[in-house]
């Protein structure tokens, strides 16, 4: 939460410093969901962008022979700086920091026989109880990208912008546990060990998202 409030506080201070200057706002849609940004001038060739993005993403995932129902929230807060190489150009290089609130909740689903196969061992649904997990990532994620467009362009109040970039959210933090094992201690202990193996498999299967791609289009208005 500290990182989140640091990002928002920085954005507010910088925006306040530019209160007497031109300000733009954009509505965005893309791989980070829907969102908006406030755009303020920093230097002759440099703009600051401060915004929030949100999207719900639910999907099914199979890992190690286990089927999961995954419900996720993509929610990011970002402080970005657009550097225009020449005056009047729409092309820019972008760098900044993203507060990454992306997280997913996972719930294992019984197989066609009404049970689970974990680490090669068969269990009934009663043995396992609820098999649930959580996936999240590092909170402070650096961003690098390129783009076309300038919400503070002098030619028109209405503008468009396209972002292509990535932010590094790191290796996933994956939790997975069985809740409600009511059989013998021996079976429950073996189950816990097998769940630990499945947790590592699930982590490996979602590891590809440690570099998150950003493709985003925006419509902007200059005040």
Short mmCIF file of C-alpha atoms in Angstrom, two decimals:
data_model
loop_
_atom_site.label_atom_id
_atom_site.label_comp_id
_atom_site.label_asym_id
_atom_site.label_seq_id
_atom_site.Cartn_x
_atom_site.Cartn_y
_atom_site.Cartn_z
CA UNK A 1 0.00 0.00 0.00
CA UNK A 2 2.93 2.36 0.66
CA UNK A 3 4.07 2.13 -2.96
CA UNK A 4 0.54 2.82 -4.16
CA UNK A 5 0.18 5.97 -2.09
CA UNK A 6 3.70 7.10 -3.05
CA UNK A 7 2.76 6.94 -6.72
CA UNK A 8 -0.49 8.82 -6.17
CA UNK A 9 1.15 11.46 -3.99
CA UNK A 10 3.90 12.03 -6.56
CA UNK A 11 1.31 12.41 -9.29
CA UNK A 12 -0.68 14.91 -7.25
CA UNK A 13 2.37 17.02 -6.44
CA UNK A 14 3.59 17.14 -10.02
CA UNK A 15 0.13 17.92 -11.33
CA UNK A 16 -0.25 20.68 -8.77
CA UNK A 17 3.07 22.16 -9.88
CA UNK A 18 1.70 22.41 -13.38
CA UNK A 19 -1.63 23.90 -12.32
CA UNK A 20 -0.98 27.08 -14.27
CA UNK A 21 0.07 25.22 -17.41
CA UNK A 22 -1.87 23.35 -20.06
CA UNK A 23 -3.27 19.99 -18.94
CA UNK A 24 -4.56 17.06 -20.95
CA UNK A 25 -6.61 14.01 -20.08
CA UNK A 26 -6.90 10.69 -21.91
CA UNK A 27 -9.33 7.78 -21.87
CA UNK A 28 -7.46 4.52 -22.53
CA UNK A 29 -8.19 0.93 -23.51
CA UNK A 30 -5.80 -1.97 -24.10
CA UNK A 31 -3.98 -4.86 -22.47
CA UNK A 32 -4.01 -3.05 -19.10
CA UNK A 33 -7.80 -2.72 -19.29
CA UNK A 34 -9.66 0.58 -19.33
CA UNK A 35 -8.31 3.67 -17.65
CA UNK A 36 -7.50 7.34 -17.76
CA UNK A 37 -4.42 9.54 -17.49
CA UNK A 38 -3.75 13.16 -16.64
CA UNK A 39 -0.99 14.67 -18.80
CA UNK A 40 1.09 17.68 -17.75
CA UNK A 41 4.12 19.37 -19.36
CA UNK A 42 7.44 18.86 -17.57
CA UNK A 43 10.03 20.32 -19.97
CA UNK A 44 10.08 21.39 -23.62
CA UNK A 45 10.27 17.81 -24.88
CA UNK A 46 8.96 16.00 -21.81
CA UNK A 47 5.41 15.25 -20.61
CA UNK A 48 4.33 13.52 -17.43
CA UNK A 49 1.40 11.08 -17.42
CA UNK A 50 -0.32 9.88 -14.26
CA UNK A 51 -3.15 7.38 -14.39
CA UNK A 52 -5.03 4.29 -13.34
CA UNK A 53 -6.10 1.18 -15.28
CA UNK A 54 -8.50 -1.64 -14.40
CA UNK A 55 -9.83 -4.85 -15.94
CA UNK A 56 -11.40 -8.09 -14.66
CA UNK A 57 -10.01 -11.21 -16.29
CA UNK A 58 -11.49 -14.66 -15.55
CA UNK A 59 -10.27 -17.80 -17.30
CA UNK A 60 -9.62 -21.55 -16.93
CA UNK A 61 -6.10 -22.93 -16.58
CA UNK A 62 -4.79 -26.50 -16.56
CA UNK A 63 -1.53 -27.10 -14.72
CA UNK A 64 -0.02 -30.51 -13.96
CA UNK A 65 -3.29 -32.22 -14.85
CA UNK A 66 -5.27 -30.03 -12.43
CA UNK A 67 -7.98 -27.73 -13.79
CA UNK A 68 -8.27 -24.31 -12.15
CA UNK A 69 -10.98 -21.68 -12.28
CA UNK A 70 -9.04 -18.40 -12.11
CA UNK A 71 -10.61 -15.03 -11.40
CA UNK A 72 -8.36 -12.03 -11.72
CA UNK A 73 -8.12 -8.27 -11.40
CA UNK A 74 -5.72 -6.24 -13.50
CA UNK A 75 -5.29 -2.95 -11.67
CA UNK A 76 -2.33 -0.63 -12.13
CA UNK A 77 -1.41 2.93 -11.19
CA UNK A 78 1.36 4.49 -13.22
CA UNK A 79 3.70 7.48 -13.38
CA UNK A 80 5.06 7.75 -16.93
CA UNK A 81 7.32 10.24 -18.67
CA UNK A 82 7.13 10.76 -22.44
CA UNK A 83 10.27 12.13 -24.11
CA UNK A 84 9.71 13.64 -27.57
CA UNK A 85 12.87 13.57 -29.67
CA UNK A 86 12.03 16.71 -31.62
CA UNK A 87 9.62 19.59 -31.13
CA UNK A 88 6.25 18.91 -32.69
CA UNK A 89 6.92 15.19 -33.11
CA UNK A 90 4.29 12.65 -32.07
CA UNK A 91 6.82 9.83 -31.55
CA UNK A 92 8.11 9.47 -28.01
CA UNK A 93 10.09 7.21 -25.73
CA UNK A 94 8.38 6.38 -22.44
CA UNK A 95 9.76 5.33 -19.07
CA UNK A 96 8.30 5.24 -15.61
CA UNK A 97 7.05 3.25 -12.68
CA UNK A 98 3.90 1.16 -12.33
CA UNK A 99 2.23 0.27 -9.05
CA UNK A 100 1.17 -3.26 -9.88
CA UNK A 101 -1.98 -4.52 -8.22
CA UNK A 102 -2.52 -7.43 -10.62
CA UNK A 103 -3.74 -10.49 -8.73
CA UNK A 104 -5.61 -13.73 -9.38
CA UNK A 105 -7.53 -16.17 -7.19
CA UNK A 106 -7.43 -19.82 -8.24
CA UNK A 107 -9.80 -22.64 -7.31
CA UNK A 108 -9.12 -26.23 -8.40
CA UNK A 109 -12.00 -28.11 -10.02
CA UNK A 110 -12.58 -31.87 -9.57
CA UNK A 111 -11.88 -34.06 -12.57
CA UNK A 112 -14.46 -36.13 -14.46
CA UNK A 113 -14.43 -38.76 -11.70
CA UNK A 114 -15.19 -36.20 -9.01
CA UNK A 115 -11.70 -36.26 -7.51
CA UNK A 116 -8.20 -34.83 -7.95
CA UNK A 117 -4.89 -36.21 -9.18
CA UNK A 118 -2.10 -34.34 -7.40
CA UNK A 119 1.53 -35.15 -8.07
CA UNK A 120 0.41 -38.48 -9.55
CA UNK A 121 -1.65 -39.47 -6.50
CA UNK A 122 -5.44 -39.83 -6.66
CA UNK A 123 -7.63 -38.19 -4.02
CA UNK A 124 -11.36 -37.91 -3.56
CA UNK A 125 -13.00 -34.51 -3.29
CA UNK A 126 -13.66 -35.23 0.39
CA UNK A 127 -9.95 -35.91 0.94
CA UNK A 128 -8.90 -32.61 -0.59
CA UNK A 129 -11.67 -30.31 0.59
CA UNK A 130 -11.12 -26.93 -1.07
CA UNK A 131 -7.93 -26.49 -3.10
CA UNK A 132 -7.47 -22.74 -3.53
CA UNK A 133 -4.65 -20.40 -4.34
CA UNK A 134 -3.58 -16.86 -5.07
CA UNK A 135 -1.22 -15.38 -7.66
CA UNK A 136 0.25 -11.90 -7.42
CA UNK A 137 3.40 -10.01 -8.40
CA UNK A 138 5.87 -7.40 -7.23
CA UNK A 139 4.22 -4.06 -6.54
CA UNK A 140 6.80 -1.68 -8.01
CA UNK A 141 7.29 -2.48 -11.70
CA UNK A 142 9.50 -0.43 -14.06
CA UNK A 143 8.00 0.48 -17.44
CA UNK A 144 9.69 1.04 -20.82
CA UNK A 145 8.03 1.67 -24.14
CA UNK A 146 7.47 3.80 -27.20
CA UNK A 147 4.43 5.65 -28.44
CA UNK A 148 2.83 7.97 -30.94
CA UNK A 149 0.70 10.94 -29.98
CA UNK A 150 0.78 13.96 -27.70
CA UNK A 151 -2.18 14.95 -25.53
CA UNK A 152 -0.65 18.43 -25.26
CA UNK A 153 -0.18 18.98 -29.00
CA UNK A 154 -0.90 22.56 -30.04
CA UNK A 155 -2.64 21.60 -33.28
CA UNK A 156 -5.91 20.36 -31.73
CA UNK A 157 -7.69 19.94 -28.42
CA UNK A 158 -8.61 16.37 -29.36
CA UNK A 159 -5.74 13.91 -29.77
CA UNK A 160 -5.00 10.21 -30.11
CA UNK A 161 -2.15 8.18 -28.64
CA UNK A 162 -0.80 4.63 -28.99
CA UNK A 163 1.51 2.95 -26.44
CA UNK A 164 3.66 -0.13 -27.04
CA UNK A 165 5.71 -1.25 -24.07
CA UNK A 166 6.28 -3.64 -21.19
CA UNK A 167 6.47 -3.48 -17.43
CA UNK A 168 8.49 -5.96 -15.42
CA UNK A 169 6.35 -7.49 -12.69
CA UNK A 170 8.86 -10.22 -11.83
CA UNK A 171 8.38 -13.83 -10.88
CA UNK A 172 4.87 -14.63 -9.67
CA UNK A 173 4.17 -15.17 -6.00
CA UNK A 174 1.96 -18.28 -5.98
CA UNK A 175 0.13 -19.69 -2.96
CA UNK A 176 -1.80 -22.95 -3.06
CA UNK A 177 -3.33 -24.87 -0.14
CA UNK A 178 -5.90 -27.52 0.66
CA UNK A 179 -8.48 -26.47 3.23
CA UNK A 180 -10.71 -29.04 4.91
CA UNK A 181 -8.79 -32.32 4.84
CA UNK A 182 -10.72 -34.47 7.38
CA UNK A 183 -9.14 -37.88 6.80
CA UNK A 184 -6.17 -39.39 8.66
CA UNK A 185 -3.13 -37.31 9.54
CA UNK A 186 -1.01 -39.52 7.29
CA UNK A 187 -3.17 -38.83 4.23
CA UNK A 188 -3.41 -35.12 5.04
CA UNK A 189 0.38 -34.89 5.35
CA UNK A 190 0.89 -36.64 2.01
CA UNK A 191 -1.75 -34.36 0.49
CA UNK A 192 0.08 -31.27 1.77
CA UNK A 193 3.32 -32.47 0.17
CA UNK A 194 1.57 -33.13 -3.15
CA UNK A 195 -0.12 -29.72 -3.06
CA UNK A 196 3.33 -28.15 -2.56
CA UNK A 197 4.51 -29.85 -5.77
CA UNK A 198 1.43 -28.62 -7.66
CA UNK A 199 2.08 -25.10 -6.39
CA UNK A 200 5.52 -25.15 -8.01
CA UNK A 201 4.02 -26.43 -11.26
CA UNK A 202 1.40 -23.70 -11.25
CA UNK A 203 4.09 -21.09 -10.59
CA UNK A 204 6.13 -22.33 -13.55
CA UNK A 205 3.06 -22.25 -15.81
CA UNK A 206 2.26 -18.61 -15.03
CA UNK A 207 5.89 -17.47 -15.03
CA UNK A 208 5.61 -16.27 -18.65
CA UNK A 209 3.74 -13.17 -17.46
CA UNK A 210 6.67 -11.76 -15.47
CA UNK A 211 7.15 -9.29 -18.36
CA UNK A 212 3.71 -7.88 -19.03
CA UNK A 213 3.05 -6.47 -22.52
CA UNK A 214 1.29 -3.13 -22.86
CA UNK A 215 -0.64 -2.29 -26.01
CA UNK A 216 -2.89 0.69 -25.43
CA UNK A 217 -4.84 3.22 -27.47
CA UNK A 218 -6.07 6.54 -26.08
CA UNK A 219 -8.26 9.47 -26.95
CA UNK A 220 -7.20 12.72 -25.32
CA UNK A 221 -8.58 16.20 -24.69
CA UNK A 222 -6.55 19.28 -23.84
CA UNK A 223 -7.93 21.80 -21.36
#
